Amino acid sequence: MARSYDFAIFGASPLAALLCGLLAHQHGMQVLRVADPVPRQRLPRGIDVALPLATRPASWRLLRAAVAETASLLANIEGLDRLDRTDVKLVADLPQTAGALAHLTHVAAGYGFSSRDGIFRGVPRLSGEVDLAHSTVQTVGAGRVMLMPGSTGAELTLDGDALPAGQIILADDASILDLLPDAERPAHLLAEPAMATLTAPAKRIAAGVMRYLDRGVTLMQREDHSVLALVTGHADGAGRLSSCLAGTLPLQRRATTHYRRLVTADGAPLIGRLNPSRLVVIAGLGSIAAFLAPSIARLLAGVPTDEESAWFAAHDPARTDRSPVADIVETPL
């Protein structure tokens, strides 16, 4: 272990792992990752596909460059087997959502993400864990690290001893929910219940990934034809899920888990430093989080491009007017 670190990054997500590796190896930083191993039996709580619920051209422009850079990064670390492509279908039930989806489709086509009948073909998907075993990144379990308020912001201890860190990053929902007190959470960052379910093998669904925007349900069919279902929101999750699987019922559930996730009230990502804790939070990126790792790493290292600087400034938690970045909000019926 080093005596101090440039970055301490909390999170077990692919985004957190990629950020650690990029900051250590591309930017030459001392990086500590704070994360417990993810149990192999645990159901995934998200799907990493490069298709945002975004109508803003700036977001699609940033993503287009990020996808190419992420593919190059994975090739350099012999991780291209973790990047594949799948078809994604977006489904709207309400007229307002259908209008927003039509606008999204038009904007996405301008950046090379074309679709037909709501299906986007060959969308990049990141699957599997990002391995840091051969990295210079140091990893410790979450139980060994304490986060406490200090005179100039949050401070860390490791096994009870002070551990200086230049920046402390909360890089996934679980770390923010565990470590950021409700009183310090930005008002437009909301926690909501969610459920993940794995079904028995089912009939083939219309696309590899199906997102029902007004029902708060995402389906992903696996190679054995079982379906991973992610359901958000409070009311009648089982009923909303059944409505999306109507053509395949009855269907046995193999496993189910309940958890909480973070969303923003306006549908736009939130990335930046909080006061007075000085913690950096990364939230609301949805399915594209891992693909933006190279851009976020440059932001944290202080070397973003001009375009990245403008995009991140618009999504900073200190910004009071979020209307210029407000986007599609998934609100289950």
XYZ file of N, CA, C and O in Angstrom, residues 2 9 42 62 73 98 129 145 196 221 225 228 246 252 277 281 306 322:
72
model
N 0.403 2.258 -0.732
C 1.099 3.539 -0.747
C 0.726 4.345 0.507
O -0.277 4.077 1.168
N -11.321 5.514 -5.212
C -12.547 5.334 -5.979
C -13.360 4.206 -5.359
O -12.909 3.063 -5.281
N -24.822 -13.295 -7.748
C -25.689 -12.121 -7.682
C -26.189 -11.723 -9.063
O -25.417 -11.662 -10.024
N -20.772 13.038 -27.599
C -19.806 12.554 -26.608
C -19.764 11.037 -26.601
O -18.685 10.423 -26.557
N -9.528 0.849 -25.966
C -8.992 0.547 -24.636
C -9.081 -0.941 -24.342
O -8.110 -1.556 -23.891
N -43.773 8.679 -26.568
C -43.574 8.342 -27.986
C -42.995 9.531 -28.744
O -42.133 9.365 -29.613
N -16.996 -8.789 -16.110
C -16.280 -7.902 -15.210
C -15.001 -7.360 -15.859
O -14.443 -7.966 -16.771
N -12.211 0.493 5.081
C -12.078 1.933 4.840
C -13.252 2.671 5.465
O -14.409 2.293 5.284
N -34.451 -7.161 -9.635
C -33.879 -7.944 -10.725
C -34.401 -9.364 -10.617
O -34.416 -9.949 -9.526
N -32.438 -10.931 -23.012
C -32.470 -12.386 -23.199
C -31.053 -12.916 -23.302
O -30.226 -12.411 -24.055
N -31.696 -18.454 -23.513
C -33.056 -17.952 -23.690
C -33.732 -17.560 -22.373
O -34.898 -17.160 -22.385
N -33.244 -11.885 -18.171
C -32.969 -11.038 -17.015
C -33.890 -9.833 -17.113
O -33.887 -9.121 -18.125
N -45.996 -10.954 -21.708
C -47.322 -11.549 -21.895
C -47.297 -12.741 -22.850
O -48.004 -13.727 -22.650
N -41.446 -19.472 -15.123
C -40.879 -19.650 -13.788
C -39.758 -18.643 -13.542
O -38.943 -18.374 -14.423
N -18.411 18.369 1.489
C -17.651 17.125 1.637
C -16.504 17.002 0.650
O -15.547 16.274 0.898
N -19.322 12.736 -7.074
C -20.350 11.719 -7.311
C -20.575 11.562 -8.815
O -20.501 12.532 -9.579
N -12.160 20.323 -24.680
C -13.081 21.456 -24.549
C -14.534 20.988 -24.584
O -15.374 21.478 -23.817
N -31.048 23.257 -14.407
C -30.775 22.037 -15.169
C -31.666 21.923 -16.404
O -31.606 20.925 -17.121
